[in-house]
Amino acid sequence: MSDDLQALVDRLPSLGDAVLVTLEMTLGGAILAMVVALVLGFGARTRTLWVRGPSRVVIEFFRGTSLVVQIFWIFYVLPTFGFKMEALAVAIVALGLNYGAYAAEVVRGSIESVPTGQWEAATALNLAWPHKVRRVIFPQAWALMIPQLANLLIQLLKGSALAFYITLHDVYWWIDELQRDTRDTFFSYGIGLVIYFVIAYILTWGMNWLEERAKRRLGRGTRPRLRDVFGLKPGVPTEIARVQGGVA
């Protein structure tokens, strides 16, 4: 065990770079996925067939094919057509397209969950479609979609480990190198579990904060406390807590 710990200490200086690469893939992929989700989500619910049809095709294609095959195709096949990208860019594009297709269904479902009366009220105010969506519909849909997007973000983080196969030195690569040094699978991959858990937990904190903020802007929640933001357990709304005697 002492040899394992020494190997871990020796590899700690390179852990920061590995975590940075993983975060670049995760956050870059998440931003691209959100853009893809908004475009495809709105496109999939439009009445215009030439917009709805291609949107559905793209969604089903990227949801129905393997992420690792998509990564390999972009990294190894596209260069034969003259489109060559760095490994990090390939990972971000593949993750963004794949998880963006899943998130598009979250966007579409959340928008359709906004009560019809909200659409009618915005129409009665004579708002143009972009203003109707930006000021009335999307803020309500955003609060609904954040929990599901949080799940997809964590899945995207875990999916980023596949970039190891296109030579990226991410967290999974670091774990694999640690295993080569120690030849102790239990120790190395146990450390890997802890690292991925810590990153995922931090991302969860951020999504919890976004959800509380979105609800507060709609008047559905209270100003988030640190205990609520940094906890996985949902906070009790102030009004309910008052009734139960939990808050003065």
PDB file of C-alpha atoms in Angstrom:
ATOM      1  CA  MET A   1       0.000   0.000   0.000  1.00  0.00           C
ATOM      2  CA  SER A   2       2.901   2.364   0.716  1.00  0.00           C
ATOM      3  CA  ASP A   3       4.152   1.864  -2.854  1.00  0.00           C
ATOM      4  CA  ASP A   4       0.660   2.674  -4.154  1.00  0.00           C
ATOM      5  CA  LEU A   5       0.540   5.874  -2.128  1.00  0.00           C
ATOM      6  CA  GLN A   6       3.984   6.873  -3.340  1.00  0.00           C
ATOM      7  CA  ALA A   7       2.909   6.316  -6.947  1.00  0.00           C
ATOM      8  CA  LEU A   8      -0.199   8.415  -6.293  1.00  0.00           C
ATOM      9  CA  VAL A   9       1.878  11.244  -4.824  1.00  0.00           C
ATOM     10  CA  ASP A  10       4.245  11.111  -7.801  1.00  0.00           C
ATOM     11  CA  ARG A  11       1.331  11.404 -10.231  1.00  0.00           C
ATOM     12  CA  LEU A  12      -0.532  14.170  -8.389  1.00  0.00           C
ATOM     13  CA  PRO A  13       1.234  17.028 -10.270  1.00  0.00           C
ATOM     14  CA  SER A  14      -0.258  15.776 -13.567  1.00  0.00           C
ATOM     15  CA  LEU A  15      -3.756  15.361 -12.105  1.00  0.00           C
ATOM     16  CA  GLY A  16      -4.565  19.065 -12.456  1.00  0.00           C
ATOM     17  CA  ASP A  17      -3.934  18.990 -16.211  1.00  0.00           C
ATOM     18  CA  ALA A  18      -6.018  15.829 -16.566  1.00  0.00           C
ATOM     19  CA  VAL A  19      -8.929  17.364 -14.631  1.00  0.00           C
ATOM     20  CA  LEU A  20      -8.659  20.522 -16.749  1.00  0.00           C
ATOM     21  CA  VAL A  21      -8.956  18.518 -19.978  1.00  0.00           C
ATOM     22  CA  THR A  22     -11.983  16.666 -18.595  1.00  0.00           C
ATOM     23  CA  LEU A  23     -13.629  19.944 -17.549  1.00  0.00           C
ATOM     24  CA  GLU A  24     -12.905  21.491 -20.963  1.00  0.00           C
ATOM     25  CA  MET A  25     -14.603  18.547 -22.654  1.00  0.00           C
ATOM     26  CA  THR A  26     -17.509  18.547 -20.220  1.00  0.00           C
ATOM     27  CA  LEU A  27     -18.257  22.269 -20.196  1.00  0.00           C
ATOM     28  CA  GLY A  28     -17.490  22.749 -23.890  1.00  0.00           C
ATOM     29  CA  GLY A  29     -19.673  19.783 -24.777  1.00  0.00           C
ATOM     30  CA  ALA A  30     -22.421  21.038 -22.464  1.00  0.00           C
ATOM     31  CA  ILE A  31     -22.461  24.495 -24.074  1.00  0.00           C
ATOM     32  CA  LEU A  32     -22.613  23.008 -27.576  1.00  0.00           C
ATOM     33  CA  ALA A  33     -25.251  20.501 -26.427  1.00  0.00           C
ATOM     34  CA  MET A  34     -27.422  23.328 -25.096  1.00  0.00           C
ATOM     35  CA  VAL A  35     -27.221  25.206 -28.400  1.00  0.00           C
ATOM     36  CA  VAL A  36     -28.057  22.032 -30.327  1.00  0.00           C
ATOM     37  CA  ALA A  37     -30.881  21.237 -27.900  1.00  0.00           C
ATOM     38  CA  LEU A  38     -32.497  24.648 -28.276  1.00  0.00           C
ATOM     39  CA  VAL A  39     -32.321  24.545 -32.079  1.00  0.00           C
ATOM     40  CA  LEU A  40     -33.574  20.977 -32.382  1.00  0.00           C
ATOM     41  CA  GLY A  41     -36.035  21.257 -29.482  1.00  0.00           C
ATOM     42  CA  PHE A  42     -37.818  24.242 -30.974  1.00  0.00           C
ATOM     43  CA  GLY A  43     -37.494  22.792 -34.463  1.00  0.00           C
ATOM     44  CA  ALA A  44     -39.047  19.470 -33.429  1.00  0.00           C
ATOM     45  CA  ARG A  45     -42.244  21.145 -32.218  1.00  0.00           C
ATOM     46  CA  THR A  46     -42.784  23.577 -35.081  1.00  0.00           C
ATOM     47  CA  ARG A  47     -45.688  23.072 -37.460  1.00  0.00           C
ATOM     48  CA  THR A  48     -43.482  23.519 -40.524  1.00  0.00           C
ATOM     49  CA  LEU A  49     -42.655  20.058 -41.877  1.00  0.00           C
ATOM     50  CA  TRP A  50     -39.375  21.072 -43.563  1.00  0.00           C
ATOM     51  CA  VAL A  51     -38.089  22.239 -40.170  1.00  0.00           C
ATOM     52  CA  ARG A  52     -39.679  19.578 -37.956  1.00  0.00           C
ATOM     53  CA  GLY A  53     -38.668  16.664 -40.225  1.00  0.00           C
ATOM     54  CA  PRO A  54     -34.892  17.323 -40.326  1.00  0.00           C
ATOM     55  CA  SER A  55     -34.909  18.131 -36.599  1.00  0.00           C
ATOM     56  CA  ARG A  56     -36.460  14.758 -35.794  1.00  0.00           C
ATOM     57  CA  VAL A  57     -34.026  12.966 -38.115  1.00  0.00           C
ATOM     58  CA  VAL A  58     -30.994  14.562 -36.447  1.00  0.00           C
ATOM     59  CA  ILE A  59     -32.334  13.849 -32.952  1.00  0.00           C
ATOM     60  CA  GLU A  60     -33.043  10.201 -33.666  1.00  0.00           C
ATOM     61  CA  PHE A  61     -29.747   9.689 -35.499  1.00  0.00           C
ATOM     62  CA  PHE A  62     -27.526  10.937 -32.692  1.00  0.00           C
ATOM     63  CA  ARG A  63     -29.635   9.260 -30.001  1.00  0.00           C
ATOM     64  CA  GLY A  64     -29.677   5.992 -31.923  1.00  0.00           C
ATOM     65  CA  THR A  65     -25.961   5.655 -32.658  1.00  0.00           C
ATOM     66  CA  SER A  66     -23.090   4.910 -30.300  1.00  0.00           C
ATOM     67  CA  LEU A  67     -21.137   7.820 -28.820  1.00  0.00           C
ATOM     68  CA  VAL A  68     -17.826   6.004 -29.201  1.00  0.00           C
ATOM     69  CA  VAL A  69     -18.555   5.324 -32.880  1.00  0.00           C
ATOM     70  CA  GLN A  70     -19.408   9.004 -33.365  1.00  0.00           C
ATOM     71  CA  ILE A  71     -16.106  10.011 -31.754  1.00  0.00           C
ATOM     72  CA  PHE A  72     -14.133   7.575 -33.919  1.00  0.00           C
ATOM     73  CA  TRP A  73     -15.993   8.677 -37.065  1.00  0.00           C
ATOM     74  CA  ILE A  74     -15.251  12.358 -36.493  1.00  0.00           C
ATOM     75  CA  PHE A  75     -11.629  11.670 -35.477  1.00  0.00           C
ATOM     76  CA  TYR A  76     -10.655   9.041 -38.063  1.00  0.00           C
ATOM     77  CA  VAL A  77     -13.130   9.311 -40.960  1.00  0.00           C
ATOM     78  CA  LEU A  78     -13.714  13.054 -41.395  1.00  0.00           C
ATOM     79  CA  PRO A  79      -9.996  13.740 -42.077  1.00  0.00           C
ATOM     80  CA  THR A  80     -10.288  11.591 -45.229  1.00  0.00           C
ATOM     81  CA  PHE A  81     -12.757  14.219 -46.489  1.00  0.00           C
ATOM     82  CA  GLY A  82     -10.444  17.071 -45.593  1.00  0.00           C
ATOM     83  CA  PHE A  83     -11.998  17.962 -42.206  1.00  0.00           C
ATOM     84  CA  LYS A  84      -9.383  17.487 -39.507  1.00  0.00           C
ATOM     85  CA  MET A  85      -9.799  18.696 -35.941  1.00  0.00           C
ATOM     86  CA  GLU A  86      -7.757  18.451 -32.783  1.00  0.00           C
ATOM     87  CA  ALA A  87      -8.670  15.646 -30.412  1.00  0.00           C
ATOM     88  CA  LEU A  88     -10.166  18.046 -27.847  1.00  0.00           C
ATOM     89  CA  ALA A  89     -12.372  19.685 -30.488  1.00  0.00           C
ATOM     90  CA  VAL A  90     -13.483  16.242 -31.701  1.00  0.00           C
ATOM     91  CA  ALA A  91     -14.498  15.247 -28.178  1.00  0.00           C
ATOM     92  CA  ILE A  92     -16.426  18.487 -27.620  1.00  0.00           C
ATOM     93  CA  VAL A  93     -18.253  18.199 -30.943  1.00  0.00           C
ATOM     94  CA  ALA A  94     -19.139  14.529 -30.456  1.00  0.00           C
ATOM     95  CA  LEU A  95     -20.325  15.040 -26.872  1.00  0.00           C
ATOM     96  CA  GLY A  96     -22.252  18.170 -27.826  1.00  0.00           C
ATOM     97  CA  LEU A  97     -24.075  16.523 -30.721  1.00  0.00           C
ATOM     98  CA  ASN A  98     -24.832  13.297 -28.877  1.00  0.00           C
ATOM     99  CA  TYR A  99     -26.088  14.781 -25.625  1.00  0.00           C
ATOM    100  CA  GLY A 100     -27.616  17.733 -27.459  1.00  0.00           C
ATOM    101  CA  ALA A 101     -29.933  15.268 -29.197  1.00  0.00           C
ATOM    102  CA  TYR A 102     -31.063  13.920 -25.825  1.00  0.00           C
ATOM    103  CA  ALA A 103     -31.394  17.423 -24.378  1.00  0.00           C
ATOM    104  CA  ALA A 104     -33.497  18.469 -27.366  1.00  0.00           C
ATOM    105  CA  GLU A 105     -36.260  16.185 -26.123  1.00  0.00           C
ATOM    106  CA  VAL A 106     -35.956  17.768 -22.681  1.00  0.00           C
ATOM    107  CA  VAL A 107     -36.307  21.230 -24.232  1.00  0.00           C
ATOM    108  CA  ARG A 108     -39.264  20.190 -26.374  1.00  0.00           C
ATOM    109  CA  GLY A 109     -41.064  18.493 -23.496  1.00  0.00           C
ATOM    110  CA  SER A 110     -40.471  21.389 -21.104  1.00  0.00           C
ATOM    111  CA  ILE A 111     -41.782  23.946 -23.585  1.00  0.00           C
ATOM    112  CA  GLU A 112     -44.889  21.865 -24.187  1.00  0.00           C
ATOM    113  CA  SER A 113     -45.378  21.618 -20.412  1.00  0.00           C
ATOM    114  CA  VAL A 114     -45.867  25.376 -20.145  1.00  0.00           C
ATOM    115  CA  PRO A 115     -49.645  25.896 -19.741  1.00  0.00           C
ATOM    116  CA  THR A 116     -51.536  26.910 -22.868  1.00  0.00           C
ATOM    117  CA  GLY A 117     -52.865  29.918 -20.997  1.00  0.00           C
ATOM    118  CA  GLN A 118     -49.359  31.377 -20.876  1.00  0.00           C
ATOM    119  CA  TRP A 119     -49.116  31.244 -24.664  1.00  0.00           C
ATOM    120  CA  GLU A 120     -52.561  32.800 -24.966  1.00  0.00           C
ATOM    121  CA  ALA A 121     -51.707  35.559 -22.488  1.00  0.00           C
ATOM    122  CA  ALA A 122     -48.526  36.395 -24.401  1.00  0.00           C
ATOM    123  CA  THR A 123     -50.514  36.492 -27.636  1.00  0.00           C
ATOM    124  CA  ALA A 124     -53.094  38.777 -26.020  1.00  0.00           C
ATOM    125  CA  LEU A 125     -50.263  41.158 -25.127  1.00  0.00           C
ATOM    126  CA  ASN A 126     -49.449  41.297 -28.852  1.00  0.00           C
ATOM    127  CA  LEU A 127     -45.887  40.101 -28.283  1.00  0.00           C
ATOM    128  CA  ALA A 128     -43.881  38.987 -31.311  1.00  0.00           C
ATOM    129  CA  TRP A 129     -42.844  35.309 -31.281  1.00  0.00           C
ATOM    130  CA  PRO A 130     -39.224  35.945 -30.183  1.00  0.00           C
ATOM    131  CA  HIS A 131     -40.347  38.226 -27.328  1.00  0.00           C
ATOM    132  CA  LYS A 132     -43.113  35.788 -26.386  1.00  0.00           C
ATOM    133  CA  VAL A 133     -40.623  32.950 -26.050  1.00  0.00           C
ATOM    134  CA  ARG A 134     -37.845  34.953 -24.375  1.00  0.00           C
ATOM    135  CA  ARG A 135     -39.964  36.808 -21.818  1.00  0.00           C
ATOM    136  CA  VAL A 136     -42.835  34.446 -21.063  1.00  0.00           C
ATOM    137  CA  ILE A 137     -42.377  30.860 -22.241  1.00  0.00           C
ATOM    138  CA  PHE A 138     -38.688  30.063 -21.935  1.00  0.00           C
ATOM    139  CA  PRO A 139     -38.199  31.284 -18.328  1.00  0.00           C
ATOM    140  CA  GLN A 140     -40.942  28.885 -17.220  1.00  0.00           C
ATOM    141  CA  ALA A 141     -39.665  26.027 -19.381  1.00  0.00           C
ATOM    142  CA  TRP A 142     -36.087  26.650 -18.178  1.00  0.00           C
ATOM    143  CA  ALA A 143     -37.061  26.039 -14.553  1.00  0.00           C
ATOM    144  CA  LEU A 144     -38.696  22.758 -15.609  1.00  0.00           C
ATOM    145  CA  MET A 145     -35.814  21.466 -17.698  1.00  0.00           C
ATOM    146  CA  ILE A 146     -32.888  22.156 -15.356  1.00  0.00           C
ATOM    147  CA  PRO A 147     -33.215  18.940 -13.251  1.00  0.00           C
ATOM    148  CA  GLN A 148     -33.222  16.789 -16.381  1.00  0.00           C
ATOM    149  CA  LEU A 149     -30.374  18.770 -17.912  1.00  0.00           C
ATOM    150  CA  ALA A 150     -28.420  18.236 -14.686  1.00  0.00           C
ATOM    151  CA  ASN A 151     -28.723  14.466 -15.161  1.00  0.00           C
ATOM    152  CA  LEU A 152     -27.533  14.767 -18.755  1.00  0.00           C
ATOM    153  CA  LEU A 153     -24.598  16.931 -17.654  1.00  0.00           C
ATOM    154  CA  ILE A 154     -23.402  14.214 -15.278  1.00  0.00           C
ATOM    155  CA  GLN A 155     -23.819  11.607 -18.016  1.00  0.00           C
ATOM    156  CA  LEU A 156     -21.824  13.834 -20.353  1.00  0.00           C
ATOM    157  CA  LEU A 157     -19.043  14.037 -17.767  1.00  0.00           C
ATOM    158  CA  LYS A 158     -18.881  10.257 -17.591  1.00  0.00           C
ATOM    159  CA  GLY A 159     -19.093   9.953 -21.370  1.00  0.00           C
ATOM    160  CA  SER A 160     -16.042  12.212 -21.696  1.00  0.00           C
ATOM    161  CA  ALA A 161     -13.896   9.284 -20.523  1.00  0.00           C
ATOM    162  CA  LEU A 162     -14.278   7.816 -24.033  1.00  0.00           C
ATOM    163  CA  ALA A 163     -11.951  10.564 -25.311  1.00  0.00           C
ATOM    164  CA  PHE A 164      -9.138   8.452 -23.855  1.00  0.00           C
ATOM    165  CA  TYR A 165      -9.368   6.408 -27.061  1.00  0.00           C
ATOM    166  CA  ILE A 166      -8.435   9.410 -29.222  1.00  0.00           C
ATOM    167  CA  THR A 167      -5.269  10.128 -27.206  1.00  0.00           C
ATOM    168  CA  LEU A 168      -6.610  12.839 -24.901  1.00  0.00           C
ATOM    169  CA  HIS A 169      -4.861  12.993 -21.531  1.00  0.00           C
ATOM    170  CA  ASP A 170      -7.963  13.331 -19.376  1.00  0.00           C
ATOM    171  CA  VAL A 171      -8.851  11.942 -15.958  1.00  0.00           C
ATOM    172  CA  TYR A 172      -9.415   8.445 -17.296  1.00  0.00           C
ATOM    173  CA  TRP A 173      -5.967   8.508 -18.951  1.00  0.00           C
ATOM    174  CA  TRP A 174      -4.489   9.621 -15.611  1.00  0.00           C
ATOM    175  CA  ILE A 175      -6.220   6.743 -13.819  1.00  0.00           C
ATOM    176  CA  ASP A 176      -4.963   4.268 -16.415  1.00  0.00           C
ATOM    177  CA  GLU A 177      -1.396   5.554 -16.003  1.00  0.00           C
ATOM    178  CA  LEU A 178      -1.723   5.233 -12.218  1.00  0.00           C
ATOM    179  CA  GLN A 179      -2.836   1.629 -12.673  1.00  0.00           C
ATOM    180  CA  ARG A 180       0.196   0.938 -14.860  1.00  0.00           C
ATOM    181  CA  ASP A 181       2.480   2.338 -12.167  1.00  0.00           C
ATOM    182  CA  THR A 182       0.893   0.537  -9.214  1.00  0.00           C
ATOM    183  CA  ARG A 183      -0.468  -2.567 -10.974  1.00  0.00           C
ATOM    184  CA  ASP A 184      -3.195  -2.327  -8.344  1.00  0.00           C
ATOM    185  CA  THR A 185      -6.570  -2.177 -10.078  1.00  0.00           C
ATOM    186  CA  PHE A 186      -8.586  -1.787  -6.883  1.00  0.00           C
ATOM    187  CA  PHE A 187      -6.527   1.160  -5.645  1.00  0.00           C
ATOM    188  CA  SER A 188      -6.218   2.972  -8.992  1.00  0.00           C
ATOM    189  CA  TYR A 189      -9.807   2.737 -10.082  1.00  0.00           C
ATOM    190  CA  GLY A 190     -10.976   3.419  -6.527  1.00  0.00           C
ATOM    191  CA  ILE A 191      -9.123   6.737  -6.724  1.00  0.00           C
ATOM    192  CA  GLY A 192     -10.755   7.264 -10.121  1.00  0.00           C
ATOM    193  CA  LEU A 193     -14.220   6.791  -8.661  1.00  0.00           C
ATOM    194  CA  VAL A 194     -13.516   9.436  -6.034  1.00  0.00           C
ATOM    195  CA  ILE A 195     -12.210  11.948  -8.584  1.00  0.00           C
ATOM    196  CA  TYR A 196     -15.196  11.561 -10.912  1.00  0.00           C
ATOM    197  CA  PHE A 197     -17.571  11.732  -7.949  1.00  0.00           C
ATOM    198  CA  VAL A 198     -16.060  15.002  -6.709  1.00  0.00           C
ATOM    199  CA  ILE A 199     -16.294  16.590 -10.174  1.00  0.00           C
ATOM    200  CA  ALA A 200     -19.867  15.370 -10.611  1.00  0.00           C
ATOM    201  CA  TYR A 201     -20.854  16.655  -7.176  1.00  0.00           C
ATOM    202  CA  ILE A 202     -19.454  20.112  -7.914  1.00  0.00           C
ATOM    203  CA  LEU A 203     -21.395  20.220 -11.200  1.00  0.00           C
ATOM    204  CA  THR A 204     -24.504  19.152  -9.298  1.00  0.00           C
ATOM    205  CA  TRP A 205     -24.043  22.067  -6.890  1.00  0.00           C
ATOM    206  CA  GLY A 206     -23.932  24.438  -9.831  1.00  0.00           C
ATOM    207  CA  MET A 207     -27.097  23.008 -11.381  1.00  0.00           C
ATOM    208  CA  ASN A 208     -28.873  23.163  -8.012  1.00  0.00           C
ATOM    209  CA  TRP A 209     -27.977  26.849  -7.793  1.00  0.00           C
ATOM    210  CA  LEU A 210     -29.284  27.470 -11.323  1.00  0.00           C
ATOM    211  CA  GLU A 211     -32.546  25.715 -10.488  1.00  0.00           C
ATOM    212  CA  GLU A 212     -33.059  27.742  -7.310  1.00  0.00           C
ATOM    213  CA  ARG A 213     -32.268  30.953  -9.177  1.00  0.00           C
ATOM    214  CA  ALA A 214     -34.676  30.127 -12.017  1.00  0.00           C
ATOM    215  CA  LYS A 215     -37.479  29.354  -9.567  1.00  0.00           C
ATOM    216  CA  ARG A 216     -36.794  32.496  -7.566  1.00  0.00           C
ATOM    217  CA  ARG A 217     -37.046  34.646 -10.698  1.00  0.00           C
ATOM    218  CA  LEU A 218     -40.479  33.133 -11.335  1.00  0.00           C
ATOM    219  CA  GLY A 219     -41.544  33.745  -7.737  1.00  0.00           C
ATOM    220  CA  ARG A 220     -41.717  29.991  -7.085  1.00  0.00           C
ATOM    221  CA  GLY A 221     -38.838  29.703  -4.701  1.00  0.00           C
ATOM    222  CA  THR A 222     -36.891  31.582  -2.097  1.00  0.00           C
ATOM    223  CA  ARG A 223     -33.412  33.027  -2.131  1.00  0.00           C
ATOM    224  CA  PRO A 224     -31.171  29.940  -2.012  1.00  0.00           C
ATOM    225  CA  ARG A 225     -29.256  29.325   1.157  1.00  0.00           C
ATOM    226  CA  LEU A 226     -25.823  27.667   1.151  1.00  0.00           C
ATOM    227  CA  ARG A 227     -27.356  24.579   2.715  1.00  0.00           C
ATOM    228  CA  ASP A 228     -29.853  24.330  -0.150  1.00  0.00           C
ATOM    229  CA  VAL A 229     -27.381  25.105  -2.929  1.00  0.00           C
ATOM    230  CA  PHE A 230     -24.649  22.739  -1.751  1.00  0.00           C
ATOM    231  CA  GLY A 231     -26.970  19.923  -0.736  1.00  0.00           C
ATOM    232  CA  LEU A 232     -28.392  17.174  -2.897  1.00  0.00           C
ATOM    233  CA  LYS A 233     -31.610  17.068  -0.874  1.00  0.00           C
ATOM    234  CA  PRO A 234     -34.214  19.527  -2.202  1.00  0.00           C
ATOM    235  CA  GLY A 235     -34.896  22.456   0.097  1.00  0.00           C
ATOM    236  CA  VAL A 236     -38.315  22.911   1.684  1.00  0.00           C
ATOM    237  CA  PRO A 237     -40.102  26.020   0.368  1.00  0.00           C
ATOM    238  CA  THR A 238     -40.328  28.760   2.969  1.00  0.00           C
ATOM    239  CA  GLU A 239     -44.128  28.816   2.941  1.00  0.00           C
ATOM    240  CA  ILE A 240     -44.357  25.087   3.673  1.00  0.00           C
ATOM    241  CA  ALA A 241     -41.668  25.324   6.313  1.00  0.00           C
ATOM    242  CA  ARG A 242     -43.560  28.095   8.065  1.00  0.00           C
ATOM    243  CA  VAL A 243     -46.703  25.971   8.202  1.00  0.00           C
ATOM    244  CA  GLN A 244     -44.694  23.082   9.597  1.00  0.00           C
ATOM    245  CA  GLY A 245     -43.023  25.360  12.111  1.00  0.00           C
ATOM    246  CA  GLY A 246     -39.587  24.860  10.579  1.00  0.00           C
ATOM    247  CA  VAL A 247     -38.914  28.534   9.794  1.00  0.00           C
ATOM    248  CA  ALA A 248     -39.823  31.535  11.820  1.00  0.00           C
TER     249      ALA A 248
END
